[in-house]
Amino acid sequence: MVASGSDQGTGRGRSVIRRLSSYAAFWFKAFAQPAIDLSLRTHPGHVTRIVESPGLWLSHDELEQLVAQLRSVAAKTLPADELTYGIFSGERERLVRAIVTLISEEDSGRPIAFNALSVMQVELDGAPVDVTHLGLVMVDPDARGRGLSWVLYGLTTLVLFLRDGLRPRWISNVTQVPSVVGMVTETFSDVYPSPRPEARQSFAHLQLARGIMRQHRGVFGVGTDAGFDESRFVITDAYTGGSDALKKTFDEAPKHRDPQYAEFCARELNYERGDDVLQIGRIDLAAARAYLFEQVPHRSLPGLFVASLFLGLQRLVLPVVHWLDDSKSFGTLRPRQGNGR
């Protein structure tokens, strides 16, 4: 009996070591790769793959396979004739600035959920900045309720934030779904609009919203004839640019556990017309720390590992890293010019 218990303990120890090695390799590759292509076991029986700019470097066959996996998930909720919209088209130019997060069953390889982010360049205070658009999230109806939200809405932006040296990154989101409005509000910092009393529209929010609506409507399927209410960040008659199949009634739209988000959407959006809210926020150190402690399941070793890393960086290393890196801007600090001045 003692020997059996010892063997079991040894087996568990080896399993933990293997998982830690896998997580360490994941984060090392996230920092080292110029374009991300990472796989990680995020849930028991599920594998998550994050692919950055697949249209830029995947082979023709690999790109077709990835698009086919996305279509197989979307086909559970969209009509077949709608599977040519945006990333479903398979056109390389549409996938050059995309970042795909795909969750599959580990044993069968069957895809069950994805998030397709896009990186948009917008001008802010006279300088170009990248805004990560949270994009289209779809989950196989048979896989709902498995706790996938923390992966689909936060993991990829966390990886990008870490790889960028913990510099704050702007994010955007277009939706009419109360559960998504709540998820974005509770995951990121300085989100506007939201029903929270502290939500305020800054001039930065307004500049980014104007740039997104002027240059990037095609990213989220909004036609040129759709209106935009700058005071509320509401896109009116939004479902006229190829995303018609995603339009929902208020009753159909999934609700958040906190009723204030449903009340906010019911008050601000005309569902019969087909309105969306454009949310803009940031992922920064505070948002990343809250995400790890409040949304990542406690049993997730990568979350605990990175949480410890964050605390150490925040207190000891981060100020030094930012001071020594003169190649990128941070706040009011500007990168050194190429001529050495």
Tab-separated table of C-alpha atoms in Angstrom:
chain	number	residue	atom	x	y	z
A	1	MET	CA	0.000	0.000	0.000
A	2	VAL	CA	2.833	2.367	0.833
A	3	ALA	CA	4.597	1.604	-2.420
A	4	SER	CA	1.386	2.148	-4.367
A	5	GLY	CA	0.841	5.515	-2.714
A	6	SER	CA	4.438	6.461	-3.431
A	7	ASP	CA	4.033	5.532	-7.094
A	8	GLN	CA	0.883	7.619	-7.342
A	9	GLY	CA	2.631	10.583	-5.751
A	10	THR	CA	5.550	10.215	-8.146
A	11	GLY	CA	3.152	10.035	-11.101
A	12	ARG	CA	1.343	13.190	-10.003
A	13	GLY	CA	4.670	14.960	-9.535
A	14	ARG	CA	5.769	14.028	-13.036
A	15	SER	CA	2.437	15.211	-14.431
A	16	VAL	CA	2.829	18.582	-12.703
A	17	ILE	CA	6.402	18.909	-13.998
A	18	ARG	CA	5.261	18.143	-17.547
A	19	ARG	CA	2.481	20.732	-17.318
A	20	LEU	CA	4.830	23.355	-15.878
A	21	SER	CA	7.306	22.648	-18.685
A	22	SER	CA	4.502	23.040	-21.224
A	23	TYR	CA	3.411	26.368	-19.702
A	24	ALA	CA	6.996	27.643	-19.537
A	25	ALA	CA	7.489	26.745	-23.207
A	26	PHE	CA	4.219	28.515	-24.075
A	27	TRP	CA	5.247	31.812	-22.475
A	28	PHE	CA	8.831	31.564	-23.801
A	29	LYS	CA	7.501	31.164	-27.346
A	30	ALA	CA	5.039	34.013	-26.784
A	31	PHE	CA	7.937	36.347	-25.994
A	32	ALA	CA	10.314	34.998	-28.643
A	33	GLN	CA	8.217	34.492	-31.778
A	34	PRO	CA	7.818	37.405	-34.223
A	35	ALA	CA	4.365	36.018	-35.100
A	36	ILE	CA	2.553	33.960	-32.490
A	37	ASP	CA	1.599	30.323	-33.132
A	38	LEU	CA	1.064	28.776	-29.720
A	39	SER	CA	-0.882	25.839	-28.327
A	40	LEU	CA	-1.779	25.352	-24.675
A	41	ARG	CA	-4.010	22.982	-22.708
A	42	THR	CA	-6.313	25.526	-21.040
A	43	HIS	CA	-9.040	23.143	-19.814
A	44	PRO	CA	-9.157	19.407	-19.130
A	45	GLY	CA	-9.660	17.848	-22.549
A	46	HIS	CA	-9.325	21.141	-24.469
A	47	VAL	CA	-6.406	22.649	-26.384
A	48	THR	CA	-6.234	26.346	-27.284
A	49	ARG	CA	-4.247	27.547	-30.293
A	50	ILE	CA	-3.394	31.221	-30.835
A	51	VAL	CA	-2.307	32.152	-34.375
A	52	GLU	CA	-1.195	35.685	-35.215
A	53	SER	CA	-1.398	37.021	-38.789
A	54	PRO	CA	-2.163	33.619	-40.363
A	55	GLY	CA	-2.668	35.211	-43.764
A	56	LEU	CA	0.906	36.465	-43.693
A	57	TRP	CA	2.848	33.247	-43.199
A	58	LEU	CA	0.699	30.089	-43.207
A	59	SER	CA	0.886	27.947	-46.336
A	60	HIS	CA	-2.136	27.679	-48.602
A	61	ASP	CA	-3.144	24.289	-47.190
A	62	GLU	CA	-2.617	25.377	-43.559
A	63	LEU	CA	-4.680	28.512	-44.085
A	64	GLU	CA	-7.490	26.540	-45.715
A	65	GLN	CA	-7.482	24.074	-42.815
A	66	LEU	CA	-7.678	26.898	-40.254
A	67	VAL	CA	-10.546	28.618	-42.088
A	68	ALA	CA	-12.364	25.282	-42.384
A	69	GLN	CA	-12.122	24.867	-38.603
A	70	LEU	CA	-13.584	28.343	-38.061
A	71	ARG	CA	-16.398	27.627	-40.506
A	72	SER	CA	-17.235	24.345	-38.772
A	73	VAL	CA	-17.882	26.251	-35.519
A	74	ALA	CA	-19.811	29.048	-37.236
A	75	ALA	CA	-21.950	26.569	-39.179
A	76	LYS	CA	-23.609	25.570	-35.903
A	77	THR	CA	-25.215	29.021	-35.619
A	78	LEU	CA	-25.008	30.700	-39.055
A	79	PRO	CA	-26.707	29.771	-42.345
A	80	ALA	CA	-24.367	28.173	-44.876
A	81	ASP	CA	-24.605	31.136	-47.261
A	82	GLU	CA	-23.237	33.469	-44.551
A	83	LEU	CA	-19.924	31.636	-44.198
A	84	THR	CA	-18.118	33.893	-46.675
A	85	TYR	CA	-18.224	36.960	-44.396
A	86	GLY	CA	-14.907	38.426	-43.157
A	87	ILE	CA	-12.452	35.769	-41.988
A	88	PHE	CA	-14.682	32.991	-43.356
A	89	SER	CA	-13.807	34.079	-46.888
A	90	GLY	CA	-10.310	32.626	-46.525
A	91	GLU	CA	-8.818	35.609	-48.359
A	92	ARG	CA	-5.257	36.221	-47.214
A	93	GLU	CA	-5.606	39.994	-46.956
A	94	ARG	CA	-8.453	39.575	-44.461
A	95	LEU	CA	-6.292	37.305	-42.316
A	96	VAL	CA	-3.039	39.283	-42.433
A	97	ARG	CA	-3.946	41.457	-39.436
A	98	ALA	CA	-6.108	38.846	-37.709
A	99	ILE	CA	-5.268	36.939	-34.524
A	100	VAL	CA	-7.232	33.708	-34.193
A	101	THR	CA	-7.825	31.932	-30.884
A	102	LEU	CA	-9.208	28.444	-31.550
A	103	ILE	CA	-10.317	25.979	-28.857
A	104	SER	CA	-10.520	22.293	-29.856
A	105	GLU	CA	-11.217	19.018	-28.122
A	106	GLU	CA	-7.910	17.396	-27.251
A	107	ASP	CA	-8.806	13.819	-28.222
A	108	SER	CA	-10.887	14.327	-31.351
A	109	GLY	CA	-9.395	17.606	-32.574
A	110	ARG	CA	-12.930	18.919	-33.135
A	111	PRO	CA	-13.018	22.755	-32.974
A	112	ILE	CA	-15.623	24.049	-30.513
A	113	ALA	CA	-15.006	27.816	-30.159
A	114	PHE	CA	-12.961	30.678	-31.558
A	115	ASN	CA	-12.252	34.375	-31.284
A	116	ALA	CA	-10.985	36.274	-34.310
A	117	LEU	CA	-9.243	39.488	-33.245
A	118	SER	CA	-7.988	42.159	-35.629
A	119	VAL	CA	-5.302	44.799	-35.210
A	120	MET	CA	-6.320	48.227	-36.517
A	121	GLN	CA	-4.003	51.200	-36.833
A	122	VAL	CA	-5.618	54.487	-35.747
A	123	GLU	CA	-4.211	57.951	-35.091
A	124	LEU	CA	-4.118	59.178	-31.489
A	125	ASP	CA	-2.700	62.605	-30.596
A	126	GLY	CA	-1.063	62.801	-34.008
A	127	ALA	CA	0.715	59.437	-33.808
A	128	PRO	CA	-0.367	55.995	-35.102
A	129	VAL	CA	-1.362	53.436	-32.462
A	130	ASP	CA	-2.535	49.837	-32.740
A	131	VAL	CA	-6.015	49.023	-31.450
A	132	THR	CA	-6.810	45.356	-30.877
A	133	HIS	CA	-10.404	44.727	-31.932
A	134	LEU	CA	-11.899	41.826	-29.986
A	135	GLY	CA	-13.703	40.649	-33.074
A	136	LEU	CA	-16.050	37.753	-33.631
A	137	VAL	CA	-16.548	35.180	-30.867
A	138	MET	CA	-18.438	31.980	-31.654
A	139	VAL	CA	-19.019	28.886	-29.519
A	140	ASP	CA	-20.511	25.564	-30.581
A	141	PRO	CA	-23.908	25.408	-28.811
A	142	ASP	CA	-22.983	21.942	-27.513
A	143	ALA	CA	-19.902	23.421	-25.806
A	144	ARG	CA	-21.531	26.359	-24.050
A	145	GLY	CA	-21.307	26.424	-20.287
A	146	ARG	CA	-17.824	24.888	-20.190
A	147	GLY	CA	-16.151	28.012	-18.816
A	148	LEU	CA	-14.465	29.095	-22.070
A	149	SER	CA	-15.050	32.845	-21.695
A	150	TRP	CA	-11.780	33.589	-19.883
A	151	VAL	CA	-9.859	32.147	-22.837
A	152	LEU	CA	-11.940	33.722	-25.599
A	153	TYR	CA	-12.042	37.241	-24.145
A	154	GLY	CA	-8.761	37.673	-22.308
A	155	LEU	CA	-5.978	35.164	-22.925
A	156	THR	CA	-4.829	36.440	-26.324
A	157	THR	CA	-4.825	40.090	-25.293
A	158	LEU	CA	-2.833	39.077	-22.207
A	159	VAL	CA	-0.236	37.331	-24.378
A	160	LEU	CA	0.059	40.424	-26.610
A	161	PHE	CA	0.332	42.678	-23.565
A	162	LEU	CA	3.126	40.564	-22.093
A	163	ARG	CA	4.996	40.308	-25.372
A	164	ASP	CA	4.836	44.091	-25.748
A	165	GLY	CA	6.705	44.622	-22.480
A	166	LEU	CA	3.574	45.261	-20.354
A	167	ARG	CA	2.851	48.486	-22.187
A	168	PRO	CA	-0.861	49.397	-22.160
A	169	ARG	CA	-2.741	48.413	-25.331
A	170	TRP	CA	-6.000	49.886	-26.565
A	171	ILE	CA	-8.840	47.457	-27.321
A	172	SER	CA	-12.193	47.904	-29.048
A	173	ASN	CA	-15.377	45.870	-29.178
A	174	VAL	CA	-18.587	46.129	-31.216
A	175	THR	CA	-21.627	44.247	-29.942
A	176	GLN	CA	-25.310	44.308	-29.032
A	177	VAL	CA	-25.004	41.347	-26.623
A	178	PRO	CA	-25.322	42.246	-22.900
A	179	SER	CA	-23.114	39.355	-21.773
A	180	VAL	CA	-20.295	40.584	-24.027
A	181	VAL	CA	-20.727	44.204	-22.907
A	182	GLY	CA	-20.341	42.988	-19.321
A	183	MET	CA	-17.397	40.726	-20.081
A	184	VAL	CA	-15.472	43.556	-21.778
A	185	THR	CA	-16.306	46.034	-19.022
A	186	GLU	CA	-15.124	43.662	-16.300
A	187	THR	CA	-11.994	42.457	-18.128
A	188	PHE	CA	-10.402	45.721	-19.293
A	189	SER	CA	-9.581	49.154	-17.849
A	190	ASP	CA	-11.101	52.547	-18.644
A	191	VAL	CA	-13.896	51.055	-20.781
A	192	TYR	CA	-16.360	53.477	-22.388
A	193	PRO	CA	-19.288	53.192	-22.724
A	194	SER	CA	-20.480	51.030	-19.857
A	195	PRO	CA	-23.200	51.279	-17.194
A	196	ARG	CA	-20.626	51.724	-14.437
A	197	PRO	CA	-20.835	55.168	-12.794
A	198	GLU	CA	-17.098	55.799	-13.228
A	199	ALA	CA	-17.247	55.344	-17.031
A	200	ARG	CA	-16.239	58.579	-18.740
A	201	GLN	CA	-15.584	59.467	-22.370
A	202	SER	CA	-12.086	60.928	-22.684
A	203	PHE	CA	-10.719	62.755	-25.718
A	204	ALA	CA	-8.574	59.675	-26.399
A	205	HIS	CA	-11.713	57.518	-26.515
A	206	LEU	CA	-13.307	59.944	-28.961
A	207	GLN	CA	-10.257	60.158	-31.240
A	208	LEU	CA	-9.992	56.369	-31.443
A	209	ALA	CA	-13.725	55.914	-32.041
A	210	ARG	CA	-13.690	58.463	-34.863
A	211	GLY	CA	-10.669	56.799	-36.472
A	212	ILE	CA	-12.183	53.327	-36.198
A	213	MET	CA	-15.497	54.415	-37.710
A	214	ARG	CA	-13.746	56.361	-40.462
A	215	GLN	CA	-11.208	53.703	-41.504
A	216	HIS	CA	-12.114	50.254	-40.211
A	217	ARG	CA	-15.857	49.592	-40.504
A	218	GLY	CA	-15.172	46.538	-42.637
A	219	VAL	CA	-13.375	44.844	-39.742
A	220	PHE	CA	-16.674	44.375	-37.911
A	221	GLY	CA	-19.079	44.306	-40.857
A	222	VAL	CA	-20.674	47.746	-40.538
A	223	GLY	CA	-21.681	49.494	-43.765
A	224	THR	CA	-20.838	53.045	-44.762
A	225	ASP	CA	-24.486	54.064	-44.394
A	226	ALA	CA	-24.596	53.177	-40.680
A	227	GLY	CA	-24.719	56.157	-38.335
A	228	PHE	CA	-22.605	56.805	-35.248
A	229	ASP	CA	-23.735	58.664	-32.144
A	230	GLU	CA	-20.506	60.142	-30.734
A	231	SER	CA	-22.045	61.059	-27.403
A	232	ARG	CA	-23.058	57.475	-26.600
A	233	PHE	CA	-20.717	55.467	-28.911
A	234	VAL	CA	-23.725	53.753	-30.463
A	235	ILE	CA	-23.620	52.567	-34.092
A	236	THR	CA	-27.120	52.900	-35.548
A	237	ASP	CA	-28.450	50.504	-38.205
A	238	ALA	CA	-25.193	48.567	-37.912
A	239	TYR	CA	-26.140	45.347	-39.718
A	240	THR	CA	-25.842	46.508	-43.302
A	241	GLY	CA	-22.221	45.657	-44.138
A	242	GLY	CA	-22.146	41.867	-44.364
A	243	SER	CA	-22.838	40.945	-40.746
A	244	ASP	CA	-26.634	40.698	-41.153
A	245	ALA	CA	-26.798	37.106	-39.877
A	246	LEU	CA	-25.380	38.180	-36.510
A	247	LYS	CA	-28.266	40.549	-35.747
A	248	LYS	CA	-30.275	39.528	-32.671
A	249	THR	CA	-33.396	40.605	-30.876
A	250	PHE	CA	-33.022	41.659	-27.257
A	251	ASP	CA	-34.602	38.391	-26.103
A	252	GLU	CA	-32.176	36.336	-28.236
A	253	ALA	CA	-29.058	38.157	-27.022
A	254	PRO	CA	-27.337	36.269	-24.149
A	255	LYS	CA	-27.530	38.108	-20.843
A	256	HIS	CA	-24.816	38.752	-18.268
A	257	ARG	CA	-25.196	37.515	-14.687
A	258	ASP	CA	-25.222	41.174	-13.603
A	259	PRO	CA	-28.551	42.664	-14.774
A	260	GLN	CA	-27.134	46.190	-15.146
A	261	TYR	CA	-25.633	45.253	-18.519
A	262	ALA	CA	-28.961	44.054	-19.934
A	263	GLU	CA	-30.631	47.208	-18.628
A	264	PHE	CA	-27.897	49.323	-20.251
A	265	CYS	CA	-28.294	47.615	-23.639
A	266	ALA	CA	-32.095	47.788	-23.528
A	267	ARG	CA	-31.880	51.510	-22.765
A	268	GLU	CA	-29.189	52.498	-25.270
A	269	LEU	CA	-29.788	50.204	-28.265
A	270	ASN	CA	-32.648	49.907	-30.736
A	271	TYR	CA	-32.713	46.157	-31.436
A	272	GLU	CA	-35.419	46.405	-34.077
A	273	ARG	CA	-33.268	48.788	-36.101
A	274	GLY	CA	-30.090	46.848	-35.345
A	275	ASP	CA	-27.828	49.044	-33.183
A	276	ASP	CA	-24.428	48.159	-31.726
A	277	VAL	CA	-22.327	49.713	-29.014
A	278	LEU	CA	-18.663	50.523	-29.737
A	279	GLN	CA	-16.639	49.970	-26.557
A	280	ILE	CA	-13.078	51.209	-26.195
A	281	GLY	CA	-10.780	50.383	-23.287
A	282	ARG	CA	-7.251	49.307	-22.407
A	283	ILE	CA	-5.408	46.273	-21.166
A	284	ASP	CA	-2.838	47.471	-18.642
A	285	LEU	CA	-1.180	46.043	-15.556
A	286	ALA	CA	-4.262	46.574	-13.381
A	287	ALA	CA	-6.551	44.885	-15.928
A	288	ALA	CA	-4.143	41.986	-16.430
A	289	ARG	CA	-3.798	41.402	-12.700
A	290	ALA	CA	-7.597	41.529	-12.180
A	291	TYR	CA	-8.069	39.126	-15.094
A	292	LEU	CA	-5.658	36.610	-13.609
A	293	PHE	CA	-7.025	36.752	-10.081
A	294	GLU	CA	-10.749	37.092	-10.855
A	295	GLN	CA	-11.427	35.346	-14.180
A	296	VAL	CA	-8.764	32.690	-14.724
A	297	PRO	CA	-9.789	29.538	-12.792
A	298	HIS	CA	-7.668	29.041	-9.688
A	299	ARG	CA	-6.768	25.550	-10.828
A	300	SER	CA	-5.061	27.010	-13.877
A	301	LEU	CA	-1.329	26.841	-13.236
A	302	PRO	CA	-0.422	29.246	-16.051
A	303	GLY	CA	-2.583	31.912	-14.461
A	304	LEU	CA	-0.950	31.487	-11.068
A	305	PHE	CA	2.511	31.415	-12.608
A	306	VAL	CA	1.977	34.619	-14.554
A	307	ALA	CA	0.287	36.308	-11.595
A	308	SER	CA	3.450	35.784	-9.556
A	309	LEU	CA	5.502	37.081	-12.451
A	310	PHE	CA	3.353	40.227	-12.644
A	311	LEU	CA	3.786	41.020	-8.977
A	312	GLY	CA	7.555	40.694	-9.236
A	313	LEU	CA	7.718	42.807	-12.392
A	314	GLN	CA	5.489	45.495	-10.936
A	315	ARG	CA	7.544	45.924	-7.779
A	316	LEU	CA	11.110	45.285	-8.930
A	317	VAL	CA	11.776	44.940	-12.640
A	318	LEU	CA	9.201	46.795	-14.720
A	319	PRO	CA	10.457	50.382	-14.149
A	320	VAL	CA	14.002	49.350	-15.099
A	321	VAL	CA	12.842	47.516	-18.244
A	322	HIS	CA	10.880	50.529	-19.470
A	323	TRP	CA	13.758	52.907	-18.724
A	324	LEU	CA	16.338	50.829	-20.600
A	325	ASP	CA	14.194	50.079	-23.677
A	326	ASP	CA	14.606	53.136	-25.915
A	327	SER	CA	13.078	51.485	-29.008
A	328	LYS	CA	9.409	51.966	-28.028
A	329	SER	CA	7.344	54.736	-26.523
A	330	PHE	CA	5.835	54.455	-23.052
A	331	GLY	CA	3.556	57.204	-21.807
A	332	THR	CA	5.383	60.519	-22.261
A	333	LEU	CA	8.717	58.795	-23.019
A	334	ARG	CA	9.547	58.663	-26.706
A	335	PRO	CA	11.820	56.201	-28.541
A	336	ARG	CA	15.290	57.291	-29.582
A	337	GLN	CA	15.532	58.521	-33.190
A	338	GLY	CA	17.235	56.297	-35.740
A	339	ASN	CA	20.055	58.846	-36.238
A	340	GLY	CA	21.050	58.557	-32.574
A	341	ARG	CA	19.689	61.944	-31.431
